[in-house]
Amino acid sequence: MMSSLNSITDLRSVGFGQSVPEQSLWLLHWFANAVDINMNGDISLPFGPNSGDYGSHHYGNYEEVLGQPPRGYQYYSLGNIHRQGSLRLPQHVIQSEDENGNRARIIIRVWEPNDGRQTSQIIDRVYITQHYETSEHRGTAYDPEHIYEITTNLLRAISKFSINNDNINLLMSLRDHFRSSANDSHNKRYCAARKIDSAQCALRQQPRKL
């Protein structure tokens, strides 16, 4: 069953830099600040998701990692740095994706009425996922073991972490916060399962290099 991430606490449990590539965090932070969320929790996208902007394109769900969309809805994928339209992802997102194999993606489910009156794209589902690693020889398929639904509550929370071109360190601190929390949680579970006392358990955990 797919996990739903509703809070920063939920996000910490995922384990960025371990089972989930770190670039997923950079991409999610960008997305949270790119969309508009109104008081009712409706999410609107200020660009056409089939335009190639921000690495966007239609997603056919051929792997069936998601359910079939209802009538009038379509899935779109965002974050492919090799498919850039006139609007490009921020440089720190592109650099992270390039260094880590261009694997992280955001999938959105968009309502597309045919009345011609809609000026923005209304999103009712947001997912973060990733392609398999190249070494797994699975082509461009998404890994169904690493797909998470993202709620509007989490989007609002993560958007509050500010960043600009002169201060990438703020987002790096956020990444390290998630990473260290995930490491602590994994370490405690490991020690508890093996009945290792707290002093010896603390010695197991070595600082990770950035």
PDB file of C-alpha atoms in Angstrom:
ATOM      1  CA  MET A   1       0.000   0.000   0.000  1.00  0.00           C
ATOM      2  CA  MET A   2       1.307   3.446  -0.934  1.00  0.00           C
ATOM      3  CA  SER A   3       2.395   5.680   1.945  1.00  0.00           C
ATOM      4  CA  SER A   4       0.986   9.185   2.291  1.00  0.00           C
ATOM      5  CA  LEU A   5       3.347  11.845   3.647  1.00  0.00           C
ATOM      6  CA  ASN A   6       1.381  14.485   5.548  1.00  0.00           C
ATOM      7  CA  SER A   7       3.981  16.234   7.713  1.00  0.00           C
ATOM      8  CA  ILE A   8       7.669  17.007   8.137  1.00  0.00           C
ATOM      9  CA  THR A   9       7.800  14.072  10.569  1.00  0.00           C
ATOM     10  CA  ASP A  10       6.485  11.759   7.843  1.00  0.00           C
ATOM     11  CA  LEU A  11       9.013  13.170   5.409  1.00  0.00           C
ATOM     12  CA  ARG A  12      11.873  12.500   7.814  1.00  0.00           C
ATOM     13  CA  SER A  13      10.918   8.827   7.978  1.00  0.00           C
ATOM     14  CA  VAL A  14      11.522   8.326   4.257  1.00  0.00           C
ATOM     15  CA  GLY A  15      15.319   8.488   4.517  1.00  0.00           C
ATOM     16  CA  PHE A  16      16.729  10.894   1.946  1.00  0.00           C
ATOM     17  CA  GLY A  17      20.191   9.879   0.800  1.00  0.00           C
ATOM     18  CA  GLN A  18      19.427   6.251   1.645  1.00  0.00           C
ATOM     19  CA  SER A  19      16.431   4.523   0.033  1.00  0.00           C
ATOM     20  CA  VAL A  20      15.329   7.790  -1.608  1.00  0.00           C
ATOM     21  CA  PRO A  21      17.775   9.944  -3.614  1.00  0.00           C
ATOM     22  CA  GLU A  22      18.541  13.350  -2.123  1.00  0.00           C
ATOM     23  CA  GLN A  23      17.500  15.174  -5.280  1.00  0.00           C
ATOM     24  CA  SER A  24      13.898  14.220  -4.489  1.00  0.00           C
ATOM     25  CA  LEU A  25      14.027  16.677  -1.588  1.00  0.00           C
ATOM     26  CA  TRP A  26      15.355  19.534  -3.738  1.00  0.00           C
ATOM     27  CA  LEU A  27      12.670  18.840  -6.347  1.00  0.00           C
ATOM     28  CA  LEU A  28       9.892  18.669  -3.778  1.00  0.00           C
ATOM     29  CA  HIS A  29      10.971  21.964  -2.191  1.00  0.00           C
ATOM     30  CA  TRP A  30      10.927  23.658  -5.606  1.00  0.00           C
ATOM     31  CA  PHE A  31       7.461  22.264  -6.387  1.00  0.00           C
ATOM     32  CA  ALA A  32       6.019  23.339  -3.031  1.00  0.00           C
ATOM     33  CA  ASN A  33       7.024  26.914  -3.825  1.00  0.00           C
ATOM     34  CA  ALA A  34       5.983  26.790  -7.493  1.00  0.00           C
ATOM     35  CA  VAL A  35       2.325  25.870  -6.961  1.00  0.00           C
ATOM     36  CA  ASP A  36      -0.494  27.927  -5.466  1.00  0.00           C
ATOM     37  CA  ILE A  37      -2.601  26.422  -2.664  1.00  0.00           C
ATOM     38  CA  ASN A  38      -5.800  28.229  -1.699  1.00  0.00           C
ATOM     39  CA  MET A  39      -7.652  28.183   1.624  1.00  0.00           C
ATOM     40  CA  ASN A  40      -9.663  25.135   0.532  1.00  0.00           C
ATOM     41  CA  GLY A  41      -6.511  23.152  -0.180  1.00  0.00           C
ATOM     42  CA  ASP A  42      -6.923  23.335  -3.967  1.00  0.00           C
ATOM     43  CA  ILE A  43      -3.560  23.188  -5.754  1.00  0.00           C
ATOM     44  CA  SER A  44      -3.110  25.103  -9.000  1.00  0.00           C
ATOM     45  CA  LEU A  45      -0.172  24.893 -11.372  1.00  0.00           C
ATOM     46  CA  PRO A  46       0.868  28.177 -13.024  1.00  0.00           C
ATOM     47  CA  PHE A  47       2.137  26.550 -16.244  1.00  0.00           C
ATOM     48  CA  GLY A  48       1.013  23.925 -18.720  1.00  0.00           C
ATOM     49  CA  PRO A  49       2.309  20.504 -17.599  1.00  0.00           C
ATOM     50  CA  ASN A  50       2.538  19.250 -21.184  1.00  0.00           C
ATOM     51  CA  SER A  51       4.713  22.174 -22.287  1.00  0.00           C
ATOM     52  CA  GLY A  52       8.094  20.752 -21.348  1.00  0.00           C
ATOM     53  CA  ASP A  53       8.541  23.523 -18.776  1.00  0.00           C
ATOM     54  CA  TYR A  54      10.416  22.312 -15.684  1.00  0.00           C
ATOM     55  CA  GLY A  55      10.967  18.948 -17.354  1.00  0.00           C
ATOM     56  CA  SER A  56       7.230  18.239 -17.577  1.00  0.00           C
ATOM     57  CA  HIS A  57       5.445  15.819 -19.882  1.00  0.00           C
ATOM     58  CA  HIS A  58       2.387  13.572 -20.015  1.00  0.00           C
ATOM     59  CA  TYR A  59       2.728  10.372 -17.989  1.00  0.00           C
ATOM     60  CA  GLY A  60       0.822   7.388 -19.335  1.00  0.00           C
ATOM     61  CA  ASN A  61       1.074   5.235 -16.173  1.00  0.00           C
ATOM     62  CA  TYR A  62       2.044   2.251 -18.316  1.00  0.00           C
ATOM     63  CA  GLU A  63       3.736   0.562 -15.351  1.00  0.00           C
ATOM     64  CA  GLU A  64       0.429   0.956 -13.443  1.00  0.00           C
ATOM     65  CA  VAL A  65       2.208   2.214 -10.340  1.00  0.00           C
ATOM     66  CA  LEU A  66      -0.834   4.477  -9.874  1.00  0.00           C
ATOM     67  CA  GLY A  67      -4.523   3.827 -10.331  1.00  0.00           C
ATOM     68  CA  GLN A  68      -6.196   4.747 -13.586  1.00  0.00           C
ATOM     69  CA  PRO A  69      -7.200   8.431 -13.473  1.00  0.00           C
ATOM     70  CA  PRO A  70     -10.907   9.297 -13.414  1.00  0.00           C
ATOM     71  CA  ARG A  71     -12.538  10.715 -16.528  1.00  0.00           C
ATOM     72  CA  GLY A  72     -11.257  14.221 -17.203  1.00  0.00           C
ATOM     73  CA  TYR A  73      -7.958  13.729 -15.342  1.00  0.00           C
ATOM     74  CA  GLN A  74      -4.442  13.145 -16.652  1.00  0.00           C
ATOM     75  CA  TYR A  75      -1.105  12.312 -15.042  1.00  0.00           C
ATOM     76  CA  TYR A  76       1.975  14.426 -15.713  1.00  0.00           C
ATOM     77  CA  SER A  77       5.590  13.990 -14.671  1.00  0.00           C
ATOM     78  CA  LEU A  78       7.867  16.867 -13.608  1.00  0.00           C
ATOM     79  CA  GLY A  79      11.615  17.061 -13.055  1.00  0.00           C
ATOM     80  CA  ASN A  80      13.333  15.560 -16.105  1.00  0.00           C
ATOM     81  CA  ILE A  81      16.349  17.840 -16.554  1.00  0.00           C
ATOM     82  CA  HIS A  82      16.866  16.583 -20.112  1.00  0.00           C
ATOM     83  CA  ARG A  83      13.394  17.747 -21.160  1.00  0.00           C
ATOM     84  CA  GLN A  84      13.413  21.491 -20.531  1.00  0.00           C
ATOM     85  CA  GLY A  85      10.975  23.998 -22.024  1.00  0.00           C
ATOM     86  CA  SER A  86      11.210  27.774 -21.805  1.00  0.00           C
ATOM     87  CA  LEU A  87      10.910  27.619 -17.997  1.00  0.00           C
ATOM     88  CA  ARG A  88      13.780  25.789 -16.327  1.00  0.00           C
ATOM     89  CA  LEU A  89      14.256  24.258 -12.904  1.00  0.00           C
ATOM     90  CA  PRO A  90      16.531  26.184 -10.496  1.00  0.00           C
ATOM     91  CA  GLN A  91      20.228  25.518 -10.957  1.00  0.00           C
ATOM     92  CA  HIS A  92      20.647  23.739  -7.605  1.00  0.00           C
ATOM     93  CA  VAL A  93      17.886  21.271  -8.590  1.00  0.00           C
ATOM     94  CA  ILE A  94      19.438  20.660 -12.020  1.00  0.00           C
ATOM     95  CA  GLN A  95      22.886  20.139 -10.519  1.00  0.00           C
ATOM     96  CA  SER A  96      21.603  17.663  -7.927  1.00  0.00           C
ATOM     97  CA  GLU A  97      19.643  15.738 -10.572  1.00  0.00           C
ATOM     98  CA  ASP A  98      22.643  15.646 -12.905  1.00  0.00           C
ATOM     99  CA  GLU A  99      24.954  14.366 -10.165  1.00  0.00           C
ATOM    100  CA  ASN A 100      22.507  11.647  -9.129  1.00  0.00           C
ATOM    101  CA  GLY A 101      21.353  10.228 -12.451  1.00  0.00           C
ATOM    102  CA  ASN A 102      18.258  12.366 -13.160  1.00  0.00           C
ATOM    103  CA  ARG A 103      16.071   9.880 -11.259  1.00  0.00           C
ATOM    104  CA  ALA A 104      13.754  11.982  -9.071  1.00  0.00           C
ATOM    105  CA  ARG A 105      10.293  12.864 -10.367  1.00  0.00           C
ATOM    106  CA  ILE A 106       7.068  14.433  -9.197  1.00  0.00           C
ATOM    107  CA  ILE A 107       3.855  13.046 -10.673  1.00  0.00           C
ATOM    108  CA  ILE A 108       0.692  15.136 -10.564  1.00  0.00           C
ATOM    109  CA  ARG A 109      -2.906  14.280 -11.404  1.00  0.00           C
ATOM    110  CA  VAL A 110      -4.522  17.204 -13.168  1.00  0.00           C
ATOM    111  CA  TRP A 111      -8.168  18.027 -13.845  1.00  0.00           C
ATOM    112  CA  GLU A 112      -8.577  19.101 -17.463  1.00  0.00           C
ATOM    113  CA  PRO A 113     -12.134  20.218 -18.279  1.00  0.00           C
ATOM    114  CA  ASN A 114     -13.060  20.686 -21.914  1.00  0.00           C
ATOM    115  CA  ASP A 115     -14.983  23.935 -21.480  1.00  0.00           C
ATOM    116  CA  GLY A 116     -11.991  26.103 -22.396  1.00  0.00           C
ATOM    117  CA  ARG A 117     -12.531  28.452 -19.458  1.00  0.00           C
ATOM    118  CA  GLN A 118      -9.799  27.215 -17.153  1.00  0.00           C
ATOM    119  CA  THR A 119      -6.653  29.371 -17.083  1.00  0.00           C
ATOM    120  CA  SER A 120      -4.635  27.305 -14.594  1.00  0.00           C
ATOM    121  CA  GLN A 121      -4.194  23.594 -14.016  1.00  0.00           C
ATOM    122  CA  ILE A 122      -5.971  22.189 -10.938  1.00  0.00           C
ATOM    123  CA  ILE A 123      -4.093  19.355  -9.225  1.00  0.00           C
ATOM    124  CA  ASP A 124      -5.846  16.865  -6.962  1.00  0.00           C
ATOM    125  CA  ARG A 125      -2.988  14.394  -6.372  1.00  0.00           C
ATOM    126  CA  VAL A 126       0.773  14.846  -5.940  1.00  0.00           C
ATOM    127  CA  TYR A 127       3.302  12.004  -5.776  1.00  0.00           C
ATOM    128  CA  ILE A 128       7.065  11.858  -5.474  1.00  0.00           C
ATOM    129  CA  THR A 129       8.847   8.908  -7.023  1.00  0.00           C
ATOM    130  CA  GLN A 130      12.055   7.850  -8.741  1.00  0.00           C
ATOM    131  CA  HIS A 131      13.346   5.807 -11.633  1.00  0.00           C
ATOM    132  CA  TYR A 132      15.223   2.601 -10.931  1.00  0.00           C
ATOM    133  CA  GLU A 133      18.987   2.955 -10.697  1.00  0.00           C
ATOM    134  CA  THR A 134      20.861   2.396 -13.967  1.00  0.00           C
ATOM    135  CA  SER A 135      22.567  -0.646 -12.462  1.00  0.00           C
ATOM    136  CA  GLU A 136      19.175  -2.341 -12.099  1.00  0.00           C
ATOM    137  CA  HIS A 137      18.675  -2.352 -15.897  1.00  0.00           C
ATOM    138  CA  ARG A 138      14.963  -1.537 -15.681  1.00  0.00           C
ATOM    139  CA  GLY A 139      14.927   1.195 -18.311  1.00  0.00           C
ATOM    140  CA  THR A 140      12.849   4.294 -17.544  1.00  0.00           C
ATOM    141  CA  ALA A 141      10.272   2.565 -15.349  1.00  0.00           C
ATOM    142  CA  TYR A 142       9.412   4.047 -11.957  1.00  0.00           C
ATOM    143  CA  ASP A 143      10.195   2.066  -8.824  1.00  0.00           C
ATOM    144  CA  PRO A 144       6.823   1.173  -7.198  1.00  0.00           C
ATOM    145  CA  GLU A 145       8.570   0.584  -3.858  1.00  0.00           C
ATOM    146  CA  HIS A 146       9.501   4.266  -3.689  1.00  0.00           C
ATOM    147  CA  ILE A 147       6.433   6.277  -4.551  1.00  0.00           C
ATOM    148  CA  TYR A 148       4.736   8.460  -1.955  1.00  0.00           C
ATOM    149  CA  GLU A 149       1.632  10.616  -2.042  1.00  0.00           C
ATOM    150  CA  ILE A 150       2.298  14.175  -0.851  1.00  0.00           C
ATOM    151  CA  THR A 151      -0.497  16.062   0.921  1.00  0.00           C
ATOM    152  CA  THR A 152      -1.209  19.787   0.812  1.00  0.00           C
ATOM    153  CA  ASN A 153      -0.259  19.965   4.507  1.00  0.00           C
ATOM    154  CA  LEU A 154       3.264  18.789   3.708  1.00  0.00           C
ATOM    155  CA  LEU A 155       3.561  21.080   0.688  1.00  0.00           C
ATOM    156  CA  ARG A 156       2.666  24.046   2.873  1.00  0.00           C
ATOM    157  CA  ALA A 157       5.159  22.970   5.544  1.00  0.00           C
ATOM    158  CA  ILE A 158       8.110  22.411   3.233  1.00  0.00           C
ATOM    159  CA  SER A 159       7.481  25.646   1.333  1.00  0.00           C
ATOM    160  CA  LYS A 160       8.289  27.572   4.521  1.00  0.00           C
ATOM    161  CA  PHE A 161      11.948  26.574   4.253  1.00  0.00           C
ATOM    162  CA  SER A 162      13.235  29.605   2.346  1.00  0.00           C
ATOM    163  CA  ILE A 163      16.006  29.522  -0.213  1.00  0.00           C
ATOM    164  CA  ASN A 164      17.481  31.912  -2.752  1.00  0.00           C
ATOM    165  CA  ASN A 165      20.402  31.897  -5.139  1.00  0.00           C
ATOM    166  CA  ASP A 166      22.731  33.262  -2.463  1.00  0.00           C
ATOM    167  CA  ASN A 167      21.789  30.892   0.333  1.00  0.00           C
ATOM    168  CA  ILE A 168      21.681  27.258  -0.722  1.00  0.00           C
ATOM    169  CA  ASN A 169      22.870  26.330   2.787  1.00  0.00           C
ATOM    170  CA  LEU A 170      19.345  26.630   4.205  1.00  0.00           C
ATOM    171  CA  LEU A 171      18.082  23.809   2.037  1.00  0.00           C
ATOM    172  CA  MET A 172      21.238  21.792   2.646  1.00  0.00           C
ATOM    173  CA  SER A 173      20.498  22.074   6.367  1.00  0.00           C
ATOM    174  CA  LEU A 174      17.004  20.777   5.718  1.00  0.00           C
ATOM    175  CA  ARG A 175      18.439  17.826   3.804  1.00  0.00           C
ATOM    176  CA  ASP A 176      20.881  17.031   6.596  1.00  0.00           C
ATOM    177  CA  HIS A 177      18.077  17.295   9.154  1.00  0.00           C
ATOM    178  CA  PHE A 178      16.061  14.670   7.284  1.00  0.00           C
ATOM    179  CA  ARG A 179      19.111  12.485   6.752  1.00  0.00           C
ATOM    180  CA  SER A 180      20.259  12.527  10.370  1.00  0.00           C
ATOM    181  CA  SER A 181      16.738  11.886  11.637  1.00  0.00           C
ATOM    182  CA  ALA A 182      16.367   8.912   9.321  1.00  0.00           C
ATOM    183  CA  ASN A 183      19.770   7.595  10.389  1.00  0.00           C
ATOM    184  CA  ASP A 184      18.855   7.927  14.078  1.00  0.00           C
ATOM    185  CA  SER A 185      15.568   6.106  13.570  1.00  0.00           C
ATOM    186  CA  HIS A 186      17.187   3.284  11.593  1.00  0.00           C
ATOM    187  CA  ASN A 187      19.995   2.957  14.145  1.00  0.00           C
ATOM    188  CA  LYS A 188      17.578   2.718  17.086  1.00  0.00           C
ATOM    189  CA  ARG A 189      15.492   0.039  15.361  1.00  0.00           C
ATOM    190  CA  TYR A 190      18.648  -1.924  14.510  1.00  0.00           C
ATOM    191  CA  CYS A 191      19.917  -1.817  18.098  1.00  0.00           C
ATOM    192  CA  ALA A 192      16.533  -2.640  19.619  1.00  0.00           C
ATOM    193  CA  ALA A 193      16.153  -5.700  17.398  1.00  0.00           C
ATOM    194  CA  ARG A 194      19.587  -6.952  18.441  1.00  0.00           C
ATOM    195  CA  LYS A 195      19.325  -5.879  22.105  1.00  0.00           C
ATOM    196  CA  ILE A 196      22.378  -3.617  21.866  1.00  0.00           C
ATOM    197  CA  ASP A 197      22.656  -1.189  24.781  1.00  0.00           C
ATOM    198  CA  SER A 198      22.453   2.578  24.155  1.00  0.00           C
ATOM    199  CA  ALA A 199      26.186   3.277  24.637  1.00  0.00           C
ATOM    200  CA  GLN A 200      27.256   0.663  22.098  1.00  0.00           C
ATOM    201  CA  CYS A 201      24.449   1.741  19.802  1.00  0.00           C
ATOM    202  CA  ALA A 202      25.741   5.313  19.735  1.00  0.00           C
ATOM    203  CA  LEU A 203      29.170   4.068  18.663  1.00  0.00           C
ATOM    204  CA  ARG A 204      27.669   2.406  15.591  1.00  0.00           C
ATOM    205  CA  GLN A 205      26.582   5.666  14.025  1.00  0.00           C
ATOM    206  CA  GLN A 206      29.366   7.406  12.146  1.00  0.00           C
ATOM    207  CA  PRO A 207      29.012  10.870  10.614  1.00  0.00           C
ATOM    208  CA  ARG A 208      28.152  10.779   6.919  1.00  0.00           C
ATOM    209  CA  LYS A 209      30.142  12.787   4.410  1.00  0.00           C
ATOM    210  CA  LEU A 210      28.254  15.337   2.339  1.00  0.00           C
TER     211      LEU A 210
END
